[in-house]
Coordinates of C-alpha atoms in Angstrom, one line a residue:
Chain R
X1 CA 74.7 -68.2 39.8
X2 CA 71.3 -66.6 39.0
X3 CA 73.0 -63.6 37.3
X4 CA 75.2 -65.8 35.1
X5 CA 72.1 -67.7 34.0
X6 CA 70.5 -64.3 33.1
X7 CA 73.6 -63.2 31.3
X8 CA 73.9 -66.4 29.1
X9 CA 70.2 -66.2 28.2
X10 CA 70.7 -62.6 27.1
X11 CA 73.7 -63.6 24.9
X12 CA 71.7 -66.5 23.4
X13 CA 68.9 -64.1 22.7
X14 CA 71.3 -61.6 21.0
X15 CA 72.9 -64.4 18.9
X16 CA 69.4 -65.4 17.7
X17 CA 68.5 -61.8 16.8
X18 CA 71.8 -61.3 14.9
X19 CA 71.4 -64.6 13.1
X20 CA 67.9 -63.7 12.0
X21 CA 69.2 -60.3 10.8
X22 CA 72.0 -62.0 9.0
X23 CA 69.7 -64.4 7.2
X24 CA 67.4 -61.6 6.3
X25 CA 70.4 -59.7 4.8
X26 CA 71.4 -62.8 2.9
X27 CA 67.9 -63.2 1.5
X28 CA 67.9 -59.6 0.3
X29 CA 71.4 -59.9 -1.2
X30 CA 70.5 -63.1 -3.2
X31 CA 67.2 -61.5 -4.3
X32 CA 69.2 -58.5 -5.6
X33 CA 71.7 -60.8 -7.3
X34 CA 69.0 -62.7 -9.1
X35 CA 67.4 -59.3 -10.1
X36 CA 70.7 -58.2 -11.5
X37 CA 71.1 -61.5 -13.3
X38 CA 67.6 -61.1 -14.8
X39 CA 68.6 -57.7 -16.1
X40 CA 71.7 -59.2 -17.8
X41 CA 69.8 -62.2 -19.2
X42 CA 69.7 -62.2 -23.1
X43 CA 66.1 -63.5 -23.1
X44 CA 65.0 -60.6 -20.9
X45 CA 62.5 -58.7 -23.0
X46 CA 64.1 -55.3 -23.5
X47 CA 64.7 -54.6 -19.8
X48 CA 68.4 -54.2 -20.3
X49 CA 70.9 -51.9 -18.8
X50 CA 73.5 -50.0 -20.9
X51 CA 74.2 -52.3 -23.9
X52 CA 77.7 -51.0 -24.1
X53 CA 78.7 -52.8 -20.8
X54 CA 76.3 -55.7 -20.9
X55 CA 75.5 -57.1 -24.4
X56 CA 73.2 -60.1 -24.6
X57 CA 76.1 -62.2 -25.9
X58 CA 79.7 -61.3 -26.4
X59 CA 81.4 -61.7 -29.7
X60 CA 82.6 -65.2 -28.8
X61 CA 79.0 -66.3 -28.4
X62 CA 78.8 -67.1 -24.7
X63 CA 75.9 -65.4 -23.0
X64 CA 76.4 -63.7 -19.6
X65 CA 74.6 -66.6 -17.9
X66 CA 77.0 -69.1 -19.6
X67 CA 79.9 -67.0 -18.5
X68 CA 78.8 -67.1 -14.9
X69 CA 77.8 -70.8 -14.9
X70 CA 81.0 -72.0 -16.6
X71 CA 83.3 -69.4 -15.1
X72 CA 85.6 -72.0 -13.5
X73 CA 86.0 -73.6 -16.9
X74 CA 86.7 -70.3 -18.6
X75 CA 89.3 -69.5 -16.0
X76 CA 91.4 -72.5 -17.1
X77 CA 94.0 -71.2 -19.6
X78 CA 94.1 -74.5 -21.4
X79 CA 90.3 -74.8 -21.7
X80 CA 88.9 -71.3 -21.6
X81 CA 86.3 -69.7 -23.9
X82 CA 87.3 -71.8 -26.9
X83 CA 86.9 -75.1 -25.0
X84 CA 83.6 -74.1 -23.5
X85 CA 82.2 -72.9 -26.9
X86 CA 83.2 -76.1 -28.6
X87 CA 81.7 -78.2 -25.8
X88 CA 78.4 -76.2 -26.0
X89 CA 78.2 -76.8 -29.7
X90 CA 78.9 -80.6 -29.5
X91 CA 76.5 -83.5 -29.0
X92 CA 77.3 -86.6 -27.0
X93 CA 75.4 -89.9 -26.8
X94 CA 75.7 -92.0 -23.7
X95 CA 74.6 -95.6 -24.2
X96 CA 73.6 -97.1 -20.9
X97 CA 72.3 -95.2 -17.9
X98 CA 73.8 -97.6 -15.3
X99 CA 76.9 -97.6 -13.2
X100 CA 79.1 -96.0 -15.8
X101 CA 76.5 -93.8 -17.5
X102 CA 75.3 -92.3 -14.2
X103 CA 78.4 -90.2 -13.4
X104 CA 79.2 -89.7 -17.0
X105 CA 75.8 -88.1 -17.6
X106 CA 75.9 -86.0 -14.5
X107 CA 79.3 -84.5 -15.4
X108 CA 78.5 -84.1 -19.1
X109 CA 75.2 -82.3 -18.3
X110 CA 76.9 -80.1 -15.7
X111 CA 79.8 -79.2 -18.0
X112 CA 77.5 -77.7 -20.6
X113 CA 77.5 -80.1 -23.6
X114 CA 75.1 -78.7 -26.2
X115 CA 73.1 -81.9 -26.7
X116 CA 73.2 -85.0 -24.5
X117 CA 71.4 -88.2 -25.6
X118 CA 70.7 -91.2 -23.3
X119 CA 69.9 -94.7 -24.6
X120 CA 68.6 -97.4 -22.3
X121 CA 65.6 -99.7 -22.2
X122 CA 65.9 -100.8 -18.6
X123 CA 64.0 -99.7 -15.5
X124 CA 65.5 -98.5 -12.2
X125 CA 65.8 -101.2 -9.5
X126 CA 66.7 -101.1 -5.8
X127 CA 69.8 -103.1 -6.4
X128 CA 71.0 -100.5 -8.9
X129 CA 71.0 -97.7 -6.4
X130 CA 74.4 -98.3 -4.8
X131 CA 76.2 -97.4 -8.0
X132 CA 73.8 -95.9 -10.5
X133 CA 73.8 -92.6 -8.7
X134 CA 71.9 -90.5 -11.2
X135 CA 68.7 -92.3 -10.1
X136 CA 66.7 -91.7 -6.9
X137 CA 64.4 -94.0 -5.0
X138 CA 61.4 -92.2 -6.3
X139 CA 62.2 -93.6 -9.8
X140 CA 62.4 -97.3 -8.8
X141 CA 60.3 -99.2 -11.4
X142 CA 60.4 -96.4 -13.9
X143 CA 62.5 -95.9 -17.0
X144 CA 66.2 -95.3 -16.4
X145 CA 66.3 -92.8 -19.4
X146 CA 63.4 -90.8 -17.9
X147 CA 65.0 -90.8 -14.5
X148 CA 68.5 -89.9 -15.8
X149 CA 67.1 -87.2 -18.1
X150 CA 65.1 -85.6 -15.2
X151 CA 68.3 -85.4 -13.0
X152 CA 70.3 -83.9 -15.9
X153 CA 67.7 -81.3 -16.4
X154 CA 67.7 -80.4 -12.7
X155 CA 71.4 -79.9 -12.8
X156 CA 71.5 -77.9 -16.1
X157 CA 68.3 -76.8 -17.7
X158 CA 70.2 -75.2 -20.6
X159 CA 71.4 -78.5 -22.0
X160 CA 69.2 -80.3 -24.5
X161 CA 68.6 -83.7 -23.2
X162 CA 67.3 -86.3 -25.7
X163 CA 65.6 -89.5 -24.4
X164 CA 66.0 -92.7 -26.3
X165 CA 63.9 -95.2 -24.4
X166 CA 64.7 -98.2 -26.4
X167 CA 67.2 -101.1 -26.6
X168 CA 70.1 -100.4 -29.0
X169 CA 69.9 -102.7 -32.0
X170 CA 71.5 -102.8 -35.4
X171 CA 68.1 -101.6 -36.7
X172 CA 68.2 -98.3 -34.8
X173 CA 71.8 -97.7 -33.9
X174 CA 72.9 -96.0 -37.2
X175 CA 70.0 -93.5 -37.0
X176 CA 70.5 -92.7 -33.3
X177 CA 74.3 -92.4 -33.5
X178 CA 74.3 -90.3 -36.6
X179 CA 72.7 -87.4 -34.6
X180 CA 75.8 -87.2 -32.2
X181 CA 79.4 -86.2 -32.5
X182 CA 80.8 -88.5 -29.8
X183 CA 79.6 -91.9 -28.4
X184 CA 80.1 -93.0 -24.9
X185 CA 79.9 -96.8 -24.3
X186 CA 78.5 -97.3 -20.8
X187 CA 76.9 -100.7 -21.5
X188 CA 77.5 -104.0 -19.7
X189 CA 77.8 -106.8 -22.2
X190 CA 80.1 -108.0 -25.0
X191 CA 77.6 -108.0 -28.0
X192 CA 76.7 -104.3 -27.3
X193 CA 80.4 -103.4 -27.2
X194 CA 81.1 -104.9 -30.6
X195 CA 77.9 -103.4 -32.0
X196 CA 78.6 -99.9 -30.7
X197 CA 82.2 -100.0 -31.9
X198 CA 81.3 -101.2 -35.4
X199 CA 78.6 -98.6 -35.7
X200 CA 81.1 -95.9 -34.7
X201 CA 83.5 -97.1 -37.4
X202 CA 80.7 -97.1 -40.0
X203 CA 79.8 -93.5 -39.1
X204 CA 83.3 -92.3 -38.3
X205 CA 82.5 -91.3 -34.7
X206 CA 85.0 -91.4 -31.8
X207 CA 84.0 -93.9 -29.1
X208 CA 84.8 -93.4 -25.4
X209 CA 84.6 -96.9 -24.0
X210 CA 84.6 -97.8 -20.3
X211 CA 84.0 -101.0 -18.4
X212 CA 84.0 -102.0 -14.7
X213 CA 83.5 -105.2 -12.8
X214 CA 84.2 -106.2 -9.3
X215 CA 87.1 -104.0 -8.2
X216 CA 88.6 -103.2 -11.6
X217 CA 87.9 -100.8 -14.4
X218 CA 89.2 -100.2 -17.9
X219 CA 89.0 -97.2 -20.2
X220 CA 90.1 -96.2 -23.7
X221 CA 89.1 -94.1 -26.7
X222 CA 88.4 -96.1 -29.9
X223 CA 88.3 -95.0 -33.5
X224 CA 89.9 -91.7 -33.0
X225 CA 93.0 -90.1 -34.5
X226 CA 94.4 -93.2 -36.1
X227 CA 93.8 -95.3 -33.0
X228 CA 92.3 -98.8 -33.1
X229 CA 88.7 -99.8 -32.9
X230 CA 87.4 -102.4 -30.5
X231 CA 87.8 -105.1 -33.1
X232 CA 91.4 -104.2 -33.8
X233 CA 92.1 -105.1 -30.2
X234 CA 89.6 -108.0 -29.9
X235 CA 89.1 -109.5 -33.3
X236 CA 87.6 -112.7 -31.9
X237 CA 85.0 -112.5 -29.1
X238 CA 86.0 -114.1 -25.8
X239 CA 84.3 -117.3 -24.6
X240 CA 81.0 -116.5 -22.9
X241 CA 82.3 -117.9 -19.6
X242 CA 84.9 -115.1 -19.6
X243 CA 82.1 -112.4 -19.8
X244 CA 81.0 -111.9 -16.2
X245 CA 78.2 -109.6 -15.3
X246 CA 77.9 -107.2 -12.3
X247 CA 74.7 -109.1 -11.4
X248 CA 76.7 -112.3 -10.9
X249 CA 80.2 -111.2 -9.9
X250 CA 79.4 -108.1 -8.0
X251 CA 80.8 -104.6 -8.3
X252 CA 81.9 -102.0 -5.7
X253 CA 79.6 -99.0 -6.5
X254 CA 82.4 -96.4 -6.7
X255 CA 84.5 -98.4 -9.2
X256 CA 82.2 -97.8 -12.2
X257 CA 81.7 -94.3 -10.7
X258 CA 85.4 -93.6 -11.2
X259 CA 85.5 -95.0 -14.7
X260 CA 82.3 -93.2 -15.7
X261 CA 83.8 -89.9 -14.5
X262 CA 86.9 -90.6 -16.6
X263 CA 84.6 -91.3 -19.6
X264 CA 83.0 -87.9 -19.1
X265 CA 86.5 -86.4 -19.0
X266 CA 87.6 -88.1 -22.2
X267 CA 84.4 -87.1 -24.0
X268 CA 84.9 -83.5 -22.8
X269 CA 88.5 -83.5 -24.1
X270 CA 87.5 -84.9 -27.5
X271 CA 84.6 -82.5 -28.0
X272 CA 86.5 -79.4 -26.9
X273 CA 89.7 -80.5 -28.7
X274 CA 91.7 -80.0 -25.5
X275 CA 94.5 -82.2 -24.2
X276 CA 95.5 -85.7 -25.3
X277 CA 92.6 -88.1 -25.4
X278 CA 93.3 -91.7 -24.3
X279 CA 93.5 -93.1 -27.8
X280 CA 96.1 -95.8 -28.5
X281 CA 96.4 -96.1 -24.8
X282 CA 94.3 -97.9 -22.2
X283 CA 93.8 -97.1 -18.6
X284 CA 93.6 -100.1 -16.2
X285 CA 92.3 -99.4 -12.7
X286 CA 92.8 -101.7 -9.8
X287 CA 90.7 -100.4 -6.9
X288 CA 91.9 -102.9 -4.3
X289 CA 95.6 -102.2 -4.9
X290 CA 94.9 -98.5 -5.5
X291 CA 96.8 -98.6 -8.7
X292 CA 96.2 -97.0 -12.1
X293 CA 98.2 -98.3 -15.0
X294 CA 98.2 -96.6 -18.4
X295 CA 99.5 -98.9 -21.2
X296 CA 100.2 -98.4 -24.9
X297 CA 98.0 -100.5 -27.1
X298 CA 98.3 -101.3 -30.8
X299 CA 97.2 -98.8 -33.4
X300 CA 94.5 -99.3 -36.0
X301 CA 95.0 -102.7 -37.6
X302 CA 95.2 -102.7 -41.4
X303 CA 93.7 -106.2 -41.4
X304 CA 90.8 -105.3 -39.1
X305 CA 87.6 -106.7 -40.5
X306 CA 85.7 -103.5 -39.8
X307 CA 88.1 -100.5 -39.9
X308 CA 90.9 -102.1 -41.9
X309 CA 92.2 -101.1 -45.3
X310 CA 90.1 -103.5 -47.3
X311 CA 87.1 -103.7 -45.1
X312 CA 83.8 -104.1 -46.8
X313 CA 82.0 -103.4 -43.6
X314 CA 79.5 -100.6 -44.2
X315 CA 76.0 -99.6 -43.0
X316 CA 74.3 -102.5 -44.9
X317 CA 76.7 -105.1 -43.4
X318 CA 76.3 -103.6 -40.0
X319 CA 72.5 -103.8 -40.1
X320 CA 72.7 -107.5 -41.0
X321 CA 75.3 -108.5 -38.5
X322 CA 74.2 -110.8 -35.8
X323 CA 76.0 -109.7 -32.7
X324 CA 74.4 -112.2 -30.4
X325 CA 75.4 -115.0 -32.6
X326 CA 78.9 -113.6 -33.0
X327 CA 79.5 -113.3 -29.3
X328 CA 77.3 -116.2 -28.3
X329 CA 75.6 -114.0 -25.7
X330 CA 72.4 -112.0 -25.5
X331 CA 72.3 -108.2 -25.9
X332 CA 69.8 -107.9 -23.1
X333 CA 71.1 -108.5 -19.6
X334 CA 68.5 -111.1 -18.8
X335 CA 70.2 -114.0 -17.0
X336 CA 70.8 -117.4 -18.6
X337 CA 68.1 -120.0 -18.2
X338 CA 69.6 -123.4 -18.8
X339 CA 67.7 -126.6 -19.5
X340 CA 70.1 -129.4 -18.9
X341 CA 67.8 -132.0 -17.2
X342 CA 64.8 -134.2 -17.9
X343 CA 61.6 -133.0 -16.2
X344 CA 61.7 -136.0 -13.8
X345 CA 65.1 -134.8 -12.5
X346 CA 63.6 -131.4 -11.4
X347 CA 61.0 -130.2 -9.0
X348 CA 59.3 -126.8 -8.7
X349 CA 59.9 -124.5 -5.8
X350 CA 56.2 -125.0 -4.8
X351 CA 56.6 -128.8 -4.8
X352 CA 59.7 -128.5 -2.7
X353 CA 57.8 -126.2 -0.3
X354 CA 55.0 -128.8 0.0
X355 CA 57.5 -131.6 0.7
X356 CA 59.3 -129.5 3.3
X357 CA 56.0 -128.8 5.1
X358 CA 55.1 -132.5 4.9
X359 CA 58.4 -133.3 6.7
X360 CA 59.7 -135.4 3.8
X361 CA 63.1 -136.8 4.7
X362 CA 65.7 -135.2 2.5
X363 CA 69.1 -133.5 2.1
X364 CA 69.2 -130.1 0.5
X365 CA 72.6 -129.2 -1.1
X366 CA 73.2 -125.5 -1.9
X367 CA 75.9 -125.3 -4.6
X368 CA 76.4 -121.6 -4.6
X369 CA 79.8 -120.1 -3.7
X370 CA 80.4 -119.7 0.0
X371 CA 80.1 -115.9 0.0
X372 CA 76.7 -116.2 -1.6
X373 CA 75.6 -118.8 1.0
X374 CA 76.6 -116.3 3.7
X375 CA 74.1 -113.7 2.3
X376 CA 71.1 -115.9 2.7
X377 CA 70.2 -119.6 2.6
X378 CA 67.4 -122.0 3.2
X379 CA 67.3 -123.6 6.6
X380 CA 69.1 -126.9 7.0
X381 CA 70.8 -126.6 3.6
X382 CA 74.3 -128.0 3.1
X383 CA 76.7 -125.6 1.3
X384 CA 79.0 -127.4 -1.2
X385 CA 80.0 -124.9 -3.9
X386 CA 79.7 -126.4 -7.4
X387 CA 83.5 -125.8 -8.0
X388 CA 84.4 -128.1 -5.1
X389 CA 81.6 -130.7 -5.5
X390 CA 83.8 -133.4 -7.0
X391 CA 86.1 -133.4 -3.9
X392 CA 83.3 -133.3 -1.4
X393 CA 81.0 -136.1 -2.5
X394 CA 81.7 -137.8 0.8
X395 CA 79.8 -135.0 2.6
X396 CA 76.7 -135.7 0.5
X397 CA 77.0 -139.4 1.3
X398 CA 77.3 -138.8 5.1
X399 CA 74.5 -136.3 5.1
X400 CA 72.2 -138.8 3.4
X401 CA 73.3 -141.5 5.9
X402 CA 72.6 -139.3 8.8
X403 CA 69.2 -138.5 7.5
X404 CA 68.5 -142.2 6.9
X405 CA 69.5 -142.9 10.4
X406 CA 67.1 -140.3 11.8
X407 CA 64.4 -141.7 9.6
X408 CA 64.9 -145.3 10.6
X409 CA 64.5 -144.3 14.3
X410 CA 61.2 -142.7 13.3
X411 CA 60.5 -145.7 11.1
X412 CA 58.6 -144.0 8.3
X413 CA 60.0 -146.0 5.4
X414 CA 60.5 -143.9 2.2
X415 CA 64.0 -143.1 0.7
X416 CA 65.9 -140.0 1.6
X417 CA 65.6 -137.5 -1.2
X418 CA 68.5 -135.4 -2.5
X419 CA 67.7 -131.9 -3.7
X420 CA 70.1 -129.3 -5.1
X421 CA 69.5 -125.6 -5.1
X422 CA 71.5 -122.5 -6.3
X423 CA 70.7 -118.9 -7.0
X424 CA 68.7 -119.1 -10.3
X425 CA 68.6 -122.8 -11.1
X426 CA 71.5 -123.1 -13.6
X427 CA 74.4 -124.4 -11.4
X428 CA 72.0 -126.7 -9.6
X429 CA 71.3 -128.4 -12.9
X430 CA 75.0 -128.8 -13.6
X431 CA 75.4 -130.2 -10.1
X432 CA 72.5 -132.7 -10.5
X433 CA 73.9 -133.9 -13.8
X434 CA 77.3 -134.5 -12.2
X435 CA 75.7 -136.1 -9.1
X436 CA 73.6 -138.5 -11.3
X437 CA 76.8 -139.6 -13.0
X438 CA 78.5 -140.1 -9.7
X439 CA 76.0 -142.5 -8.3
X440 CA 73.2 -140.3 -7.0
X441 CA 70.6 -141.1 -9.7
X442 CA 67.6 -139.6 -7.8
X443 CA 69.2 -136.2 -7.3
X444 CA 66.8 -133.4 -8.3
X445 CA 67.2 -129.8 -9.1
X446 CA 64.9 -127.1 -7.7
X447 CA 63.7 -125.2 -10.7
X448 CA 64.5 -121.4 -10.6
X449 CA 66.6 -121.7 -7.4
X450 CA 66.3 -119.3 -4.5
X451 CA 65.1 -116.5 -6.8
X452 CA 62.2 -118.8 -7.7
X453 CA 61.7 -119.7 -4.1
X454 CA 61.4 -116.0 -3.2
X455 CA 59.1 -115.4 -6.1
X456 CA 56.8 -118.3 -5.8
X457 CA 56.9 -119.6 -2.3
X458 CA 58.2 -117.1 0.3
X459 CA 58.1 -113.4 -0.7
X460 CA 59.9 -112.5 2.6
X461 CA 63.0 -114.5 1.4
X462 CA 65.6 -111.9 0.4
X463 CA 66.6 -111.5 -3.2
X464 CA 70.0 -110.3 -4.2
Chain Z
X1 CA 115.8 -114.6 -15.4
X2 CA 113.7 -112.5 -12.9
X3 CA 110.3 -111.4 -14.2
X4 CA 107.3 -109.9 -12.7
X5 CA 104.0 -111.4 -13.9
X6 CA 100.7 -109.8 -13.2
X7 CA 97.2 -111.1 -13.8
X8 CA 94.1 -108.9 -13.9
X9 CA 90.5 -108.6 -15.0
X10 CA 89.6 -111.9 -13.4
X11 CA 92.6 -114.0 -14.7
X12 CA 94.1 -113.9 -11.2
X13 CA 91.3 -116.3 -10.2
X14 CA 93.0 -119.0 -12.3
X15 CA 96.2 -118.7 -10.2
X16 CA 94.9 -118.9 -6.6
X17 CA 93.7 -115.2 -6.7
X18 CA 97.3 -114.0 -6.6
X19 CA 97.7 -111.0 -8.9
X20 CA 101.4 -110.4 -8.8
X21 CA 104.0 -113.2 -9.1
X22 CA 107.7 -112.5 -8.9
X23 CA 109.3 -115.4 -10.7
X24 CA 112.6 -116.7 -11.9
X25 CA 112.7 -118.6 -15.1
X26 CA 115.7 -120.3 -16.7
X27 CA 115.6 -120.2 -20.5
X28 CA 115.7 -123.8 -21.7
X29 CA 116.6 -123.5 -25.4
X30 CA 120.3 -123.2 -24.6
X31 CA 120.8 -119.8 -26.1
X32 CA 119.8 -118.1 -22.9
X33 CA 116.9 -116.3 -24.7
X34 CA 113.4 -116.3 -23.4
X35 CA 110.5 -115.4 -25.7
X36 CA 106.8 -114.9 -24.9
X37 CA 105.9 -118.3 -26.4
X38 CA 108.2 -120.0 -23.8
X39 CA 106.8 -117.8 -21.0
X40 CA 103.2 -118.7 -21.9
X41 CA 103.9 -122.4 -21.6
X42 CA 105.8 -121.9 -18.4
X43 CA 102.9 -119.9 -16.9
X44 CA 100.4 -122.5 -18.0
X45 CA 102.4 -125.3 -16.3
X46 CA 103.5 -123.4 -13.2
X47 CA 101.0 -120.7 -12.3
X48 CA 97.6 -121.7 -13.8
X49 CA 95.8 -123.9 -11.2
X50 CA 92.4 -124.3 -12.9
X51 CA 90.5 -123.9 -16.1
X52 CA 93.6 -123.5 -18.4
X53 CA 91.2 -122.9 -21.3
X54 CA 90.3 -119.6 -19.7
X55 CA 93.9 -118.5 -20.2
X56 CA 95.1 -120.1 -23.4
X57 CA 93.7 -121.2 -26.7
X58 CA 96.2 -123.2 -28.9
X59 CA 99.6 -121.9 -28.3
X60 CA 98.6 -118.3 -27.5
X61 CA 96.3 -116.5 -25.0
X62 CA 92.5 -116.9 -25.5
X63 CA 90.5 -114.2 -27.2
X64 CA 89.8 -111.3 -24.9
X65 CA 93.1 -111.4 -23.1
X66 CA 95.5 -108.5 -23.5
X67 CA 99.2 -109.1 -23.0
X68 CA 101.4 -106.2 -22.0
X69 CA 105.2 -106.3 -21.8
X70 CA 106.5 -103.4 -19.8
X71 CA 103.1 -101.6 -20.2
X72 CA 103.1 -102.0 -23.9
X73 CA 100.7 -104.2 -26.0
X74 CA 102.7 -107.3 -27.2
X75 CA 101.3 -106.8 -30.7
X76 CA 103.8 -103.9 -30.9
X77 CA 106.8 -106.1 -29.8
X78 CA 106.2 -109.2 -31.8
X79 CA 103.6 -111.1 -29.9
X80 CA 104.7 -114.7 -29.2
X81 CA 108.2 -113.9 -30.5
X82 CA 108.8 -111.0 -28.1
X83 CA 112.1 -111.5 -26.4
X84 CA 112.0 -111.0 -22.7
X85 CA 114.8 -109.4 -20.7
X86 CA 115.8 -109.4 -17.0
X87 CA 113.3 -107.5 -14.8
X88 CA 110.6 -107.3 -17.4
X89 CA 107.0 -106.9 -16.3
X90 CA 104.4 -108.9 -18.1
X91 CA 100.7 -108.3 -17.5
X92 CA 97.9 -110.6 -18.6
X93 CA 94.6 -108.9 -18.4
X94 CA 91.1 -110.1 -19.4
X95 CA 88.9 -107.5 -21.0
X96 CA 85.9 -106.4 -18.9
X97 CA 82.4 -106.0 -20.2
X98 CA 80.5 -104.9 -17.1
X99 CA 79.1 -101.5 -16.3

């Protein structure tokens, strides 16, 4: 027993000694490798071994460092030196450093694009992190462009990264786009998509367009090789109610990740002139069903108002076009703030907080969808989603009666109040309007909803 | 006539969140021919359960909806006049804007 213990401790000791020797050898090898690399480096001031075997750059123009870094690209017969060279001489602009832009930028920086531009005006938020994988927690509250640029530089210090920390507008789009060969649309709203496509048509730039929401994604290349522009496909903007946002409808993080990766791929194909870009075709991705469908779409429309035969849409028209008016939705992603009700049909979150503390007799109806209610809710609230309110008015009536009954046993006297709350205070106004028409004249909306509650009354109440 | 109808990009929410519908439709015009115009009104009557304005505008689909007949944009096959055949797959997909 004792001898076996001694033996195993001897073996353990030997393993430790060998491991330490191994790591020492590895350190020395990697030091020598980097020394060798330094000798071969073109910027290495004169300390160069025989120039016949190691010129600073080969006739094709790739430096030894580039050959080593992109060796796996160069080994692809269909991509090779030619593809890498074209890529290294091209410039790509990614509009939006969010869910789509994050992976697109990571791959474009890693792949060795010559110049990579990033446009965004937003800051990194905690609820971005599950999908906007280029950002790290340290950057929360800071500019997305700065954060994305820093990550890109860490991955590939040889790529020129250009930061455009501003919102894209008709006033700056032409100037910014004109500095790049290819534009990647990684934005999240309809007016931006029309504006980016129109600007690409005016300047003759190919556009790699991706979109993702919920568990689905879409991808295509516009304005390239006789293919359509965004307006050829969608001449009339959709109703605003059809334009859902990730912040309202949710999105599984990896879904924009996949579409963003495909955007990087298409941008690489276009810039290196390799393969068949997804022009005149559209990729439809259904994550839940694990299905990818690639469909044939119409070509360029001769009647298109922007890229058609007789189009008069040029730089001047672009700069004067009102995309927010055209699509009836804002370019910024700020949520809607409705004002449907008279002030006397609304109360502030603070006021509601006071009434709650004073034990006022009331019924609180939460009109958010059920899966929202499950995330977090105010105590004693009754969940009747707005969509099903008209069929469930009875529940409101009986809740009020029950409260009245409680009150009469406590004999305090005042009427039972009816309050309505939702996430941000829009649906609650719609609900109050409806309730007032259906015989609940005193129904009141809580201004700003649960977001307002968290902001103004209870900072520990979770936001989502 | 047996057809497969698919809804995506959020349009499935208008038909009880069911994405794929295998349906059988009898052409009513007597000549045994079914065109997309007929199919749209059939879908509106039989499959769309809520907010029909999110699916159609006038006698065609609303702006922002792509229609694909056998994986091909219906603009290329005659839009509303596209003649459907047995076992055709028709996809209605709403364009996404998120990112």
